Short mmCIF file of C-alpha atoms in Angstrom, two decimals:
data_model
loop_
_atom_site.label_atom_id
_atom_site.label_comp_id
_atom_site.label_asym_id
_atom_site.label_seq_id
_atom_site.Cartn_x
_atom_site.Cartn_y
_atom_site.Cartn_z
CA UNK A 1 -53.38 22.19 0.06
CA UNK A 2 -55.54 24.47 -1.82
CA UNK A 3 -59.35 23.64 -0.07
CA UNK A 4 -58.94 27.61 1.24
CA UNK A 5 -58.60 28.69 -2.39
CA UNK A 6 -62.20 26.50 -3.24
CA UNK A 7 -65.04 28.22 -1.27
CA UNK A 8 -65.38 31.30 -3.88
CA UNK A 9 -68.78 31.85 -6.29
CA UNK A 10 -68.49 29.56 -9.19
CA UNK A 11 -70.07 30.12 -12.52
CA UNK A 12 -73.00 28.94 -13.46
CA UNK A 13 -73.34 29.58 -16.68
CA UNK A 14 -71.87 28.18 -20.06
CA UNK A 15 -71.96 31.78 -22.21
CA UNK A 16 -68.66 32.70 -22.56
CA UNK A 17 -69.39 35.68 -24.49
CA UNK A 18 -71.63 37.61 -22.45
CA UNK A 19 -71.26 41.66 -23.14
CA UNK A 20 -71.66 42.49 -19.19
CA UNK A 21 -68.01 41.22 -18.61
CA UNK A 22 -66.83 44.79 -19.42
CA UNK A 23 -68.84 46.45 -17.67
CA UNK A 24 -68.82 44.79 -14.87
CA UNK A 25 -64.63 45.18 -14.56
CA UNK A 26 -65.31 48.75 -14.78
CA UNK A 27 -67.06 48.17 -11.46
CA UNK A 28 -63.86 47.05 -9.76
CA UNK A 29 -62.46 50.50 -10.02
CA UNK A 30 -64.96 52.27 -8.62
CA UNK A 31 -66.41 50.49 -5.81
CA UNK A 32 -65.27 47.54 -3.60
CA UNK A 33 -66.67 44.62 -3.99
CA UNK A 34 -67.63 42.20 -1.60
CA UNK A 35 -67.12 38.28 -1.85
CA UNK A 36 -70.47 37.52 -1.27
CA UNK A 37 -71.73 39.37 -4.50
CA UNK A 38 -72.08 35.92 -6.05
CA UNK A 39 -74.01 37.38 -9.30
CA UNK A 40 -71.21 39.82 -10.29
CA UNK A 41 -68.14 38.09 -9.94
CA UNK A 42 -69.48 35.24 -11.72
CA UNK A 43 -70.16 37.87 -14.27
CA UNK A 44 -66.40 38.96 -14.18
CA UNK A 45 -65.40 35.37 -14.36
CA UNK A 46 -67.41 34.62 -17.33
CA UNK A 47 -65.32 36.07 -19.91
CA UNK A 48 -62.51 34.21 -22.14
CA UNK A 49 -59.45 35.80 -24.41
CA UNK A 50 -61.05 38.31 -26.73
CA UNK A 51 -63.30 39.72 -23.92
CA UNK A 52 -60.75 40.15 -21.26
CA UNK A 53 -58.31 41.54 -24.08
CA UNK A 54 -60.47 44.36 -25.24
CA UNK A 55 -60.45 45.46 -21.53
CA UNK A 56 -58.38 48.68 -21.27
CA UNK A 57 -54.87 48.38 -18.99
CA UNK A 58 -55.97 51.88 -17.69
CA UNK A 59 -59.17 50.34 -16.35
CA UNK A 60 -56.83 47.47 -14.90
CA UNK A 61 -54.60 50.03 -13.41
CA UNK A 62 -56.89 51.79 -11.86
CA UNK A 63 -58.42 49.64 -10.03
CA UNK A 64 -55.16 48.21 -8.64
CA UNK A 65 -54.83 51.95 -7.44
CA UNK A 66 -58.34 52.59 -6.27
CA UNK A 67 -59.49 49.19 -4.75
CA UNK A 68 -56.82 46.73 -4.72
CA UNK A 69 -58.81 44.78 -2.47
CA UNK A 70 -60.78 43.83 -5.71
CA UNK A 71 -58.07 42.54 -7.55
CA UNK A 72 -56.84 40.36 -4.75
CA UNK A 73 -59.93 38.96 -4.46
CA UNK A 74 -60.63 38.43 -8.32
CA UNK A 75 -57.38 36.59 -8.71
CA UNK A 76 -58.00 34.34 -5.71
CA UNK A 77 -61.01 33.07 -7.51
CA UNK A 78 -59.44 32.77 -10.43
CA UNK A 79 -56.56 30.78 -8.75
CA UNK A 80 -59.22 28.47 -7.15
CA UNK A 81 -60.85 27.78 -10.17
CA UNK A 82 -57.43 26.15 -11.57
CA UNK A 83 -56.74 24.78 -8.18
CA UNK A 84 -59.85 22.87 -7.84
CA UNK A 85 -59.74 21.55 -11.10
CA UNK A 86 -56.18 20.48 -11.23
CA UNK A 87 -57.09 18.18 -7.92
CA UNK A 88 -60.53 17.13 -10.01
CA UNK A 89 -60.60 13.38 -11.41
CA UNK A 90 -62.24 12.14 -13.92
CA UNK A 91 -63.95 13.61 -17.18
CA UNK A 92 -64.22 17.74 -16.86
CA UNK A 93 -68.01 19.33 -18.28
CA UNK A 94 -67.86 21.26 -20.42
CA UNK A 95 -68.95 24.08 -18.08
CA UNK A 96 -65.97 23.61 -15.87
CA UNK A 97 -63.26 23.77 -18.82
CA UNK A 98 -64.86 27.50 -20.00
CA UNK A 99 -64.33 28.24 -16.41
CA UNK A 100 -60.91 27.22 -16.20
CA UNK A 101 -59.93 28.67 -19.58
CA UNK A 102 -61.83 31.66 -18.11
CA UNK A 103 -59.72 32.02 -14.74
CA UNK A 104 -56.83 31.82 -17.33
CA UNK A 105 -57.11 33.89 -19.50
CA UNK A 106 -57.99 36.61 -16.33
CA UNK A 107 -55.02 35.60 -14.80
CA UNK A 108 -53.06 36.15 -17.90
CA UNK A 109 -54.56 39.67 -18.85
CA UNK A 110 -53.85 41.07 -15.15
CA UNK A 111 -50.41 39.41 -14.73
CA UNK A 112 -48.70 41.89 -16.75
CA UNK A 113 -50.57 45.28 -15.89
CA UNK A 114 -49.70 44.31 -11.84
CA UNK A 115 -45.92 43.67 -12.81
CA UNK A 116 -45.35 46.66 -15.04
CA UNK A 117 -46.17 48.90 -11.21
CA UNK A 118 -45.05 46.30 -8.70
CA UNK A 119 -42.25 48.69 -7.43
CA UNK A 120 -44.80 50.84 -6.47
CA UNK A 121 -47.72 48.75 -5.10
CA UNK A 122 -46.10 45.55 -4.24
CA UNK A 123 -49.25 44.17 -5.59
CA UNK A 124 -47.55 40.54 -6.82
CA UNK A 125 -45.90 40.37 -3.94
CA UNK A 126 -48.88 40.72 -1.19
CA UNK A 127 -51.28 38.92 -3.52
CA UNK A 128 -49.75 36.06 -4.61
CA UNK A 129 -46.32 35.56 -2.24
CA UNK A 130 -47.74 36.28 1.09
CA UNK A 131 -51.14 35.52 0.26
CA UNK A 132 -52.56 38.64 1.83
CA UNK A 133 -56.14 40.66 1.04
CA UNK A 134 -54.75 44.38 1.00
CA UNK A 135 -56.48 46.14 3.77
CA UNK A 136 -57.51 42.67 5.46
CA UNK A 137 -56.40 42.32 9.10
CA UNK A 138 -56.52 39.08 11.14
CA UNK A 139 -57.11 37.21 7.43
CA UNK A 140 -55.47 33.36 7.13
CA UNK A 141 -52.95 34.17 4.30
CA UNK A 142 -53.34 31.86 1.29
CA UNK A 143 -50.09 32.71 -0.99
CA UNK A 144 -51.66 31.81 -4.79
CA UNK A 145 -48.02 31.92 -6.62
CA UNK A 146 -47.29 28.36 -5.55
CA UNK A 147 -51.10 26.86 -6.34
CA UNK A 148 -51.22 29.22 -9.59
CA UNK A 149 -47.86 27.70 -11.16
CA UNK A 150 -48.99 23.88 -9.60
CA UNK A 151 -52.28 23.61 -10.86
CA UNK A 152 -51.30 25.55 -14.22
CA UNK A 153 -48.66 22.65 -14.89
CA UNK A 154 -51.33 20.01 -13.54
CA UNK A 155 -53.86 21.21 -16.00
CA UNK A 156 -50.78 21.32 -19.11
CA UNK A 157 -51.75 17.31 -18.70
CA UNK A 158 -55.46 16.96 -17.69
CA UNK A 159 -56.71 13.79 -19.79
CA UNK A 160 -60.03 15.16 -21.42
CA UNK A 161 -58.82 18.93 -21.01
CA UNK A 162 -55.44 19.14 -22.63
CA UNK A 163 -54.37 15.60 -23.95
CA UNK A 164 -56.36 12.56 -25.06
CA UNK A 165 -55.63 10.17 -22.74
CA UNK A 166 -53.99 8.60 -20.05
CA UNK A 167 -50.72 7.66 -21.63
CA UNK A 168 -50.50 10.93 -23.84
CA UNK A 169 -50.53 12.39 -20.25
CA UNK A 170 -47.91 10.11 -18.47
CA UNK A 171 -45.50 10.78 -21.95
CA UNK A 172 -45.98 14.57 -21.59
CA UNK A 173 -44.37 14.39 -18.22
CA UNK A 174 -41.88 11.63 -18.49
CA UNK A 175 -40.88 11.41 -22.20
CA UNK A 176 -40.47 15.22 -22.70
CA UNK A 177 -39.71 16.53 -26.03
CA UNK A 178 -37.89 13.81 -27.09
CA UNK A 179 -40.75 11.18 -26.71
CA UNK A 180 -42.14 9.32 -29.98
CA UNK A 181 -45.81 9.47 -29.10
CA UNK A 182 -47.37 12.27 -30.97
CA UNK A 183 -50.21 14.00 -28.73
CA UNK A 184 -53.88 14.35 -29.94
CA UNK A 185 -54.49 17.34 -31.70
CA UNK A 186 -58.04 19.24 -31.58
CA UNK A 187 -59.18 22.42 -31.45
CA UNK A 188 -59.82 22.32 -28.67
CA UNK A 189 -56.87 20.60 -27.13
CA UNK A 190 -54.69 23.47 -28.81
CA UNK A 191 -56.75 26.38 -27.43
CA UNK A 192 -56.15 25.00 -23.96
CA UNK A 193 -52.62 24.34 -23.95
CA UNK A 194 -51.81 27.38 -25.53
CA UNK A 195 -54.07 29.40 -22.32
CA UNK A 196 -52.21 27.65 -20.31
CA UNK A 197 -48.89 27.96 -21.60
CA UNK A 198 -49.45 31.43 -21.58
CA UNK A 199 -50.10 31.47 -18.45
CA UNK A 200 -47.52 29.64 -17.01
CA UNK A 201 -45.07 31.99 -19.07
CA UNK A 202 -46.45 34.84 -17.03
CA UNK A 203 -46.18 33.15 -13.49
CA UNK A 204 -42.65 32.12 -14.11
CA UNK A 205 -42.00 35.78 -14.76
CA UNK A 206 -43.71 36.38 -11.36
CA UNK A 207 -41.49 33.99 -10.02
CA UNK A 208 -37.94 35.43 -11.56
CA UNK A 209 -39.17 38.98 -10.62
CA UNK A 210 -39.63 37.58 -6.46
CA UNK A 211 -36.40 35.81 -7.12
CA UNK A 212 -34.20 38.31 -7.93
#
């Protein structure tokens, strides 16, 4: 059940591009942040690949050093954006699939700066295993590895979001690689399997590295 993982700021609105997603990451390392800043983490959720890619590690590694509080809370958002619309039905807007390929794409750009340090800050581990907010006492735990690799496989599937329809869907899961149907192929169709492919490739390495 992911409901906990739901009542985070969503955004609003549809610009994908907007130039204050930098700075506004920059923020993260110097101050923390509280959840009910609606306006700025809808900000920081706003970006998509090329924006969260020209964001340096070092900036990412600081602010796992200097508020880590910040980057628990960022990825639980994230996480609840792909929960929430992994349990959706129906047609996705338009506005909801930027926000999803948004949360991604985060996701996918932090992933690797938190394992590269996670035998010294046991970020991965507190974050999304135990579900804890660093410094948070008397907090209900909501672990986000479990929901993050779910709803990532989920959304591999969504009719509307990643495949055409219906029975694309049901021979994705049950026909595998070996099925004759040959998937609809769009733009964007391809972007958004191959966000959250990349994603998924990065949570399995999560789980292997918990695993071991």
């Amino acid at each position: 059940d992911h409901r906990d993982l739901h009542s985070f700021p969503t955004r609003r609105s549809s610009d994908l591009s907007k130039p204050g997603v930098g700075p506004a990451f920059v923020r993260l390392s110097k101050e923390a942040v509280p959840a009910t800043d609606t306006a700025f983490w809808n900000t920081v959720l706003s970006g998509n690949t090329p924006t969260y890619a020209a964001i340096p590690s070092d900036a990412v590694r600081n602010t796992i050093k200097v508020n880590p509080q910040n980057i628990a809370l960022l990825s639980r958002m994230a996480v609840g954006k792909l929960a929430k619309a992994a349990e959706g039905k129906g047609a996705m807007a338009q506005s909801e699939k930027e926000g999803v390929l948004a949360a991604a794409s985060l996701l996918s750009r932090l992933l690797p700066v938190l394992f590269e340090s996670e035998h010294e800050h046991h970020l991965v581990e507190t974050i999304f295993w135990k579900g804890e907010m660093p410094g948070a006492q008397g907090e209900q735990p909501i672990p986000l590895a479990p929901g993050l690799m779910d709803s990532a496989l989920v959304l591999l599937f969504r009719v509307g979001f990643t495949v055409g329809s219906e029975s694309e869907r049901s021979a994705g899961w049950n026909g595998g690689i070996a099925g004759s149907m040959t998937a609809s192929s769009t733009k964007p169709y391809d972007h958004a399997r191959s966000e959250m492919l990349k994603l998924v490739r990065r949570d399995r390495k999560s789980t292997r590295l918990n695993s071991s």
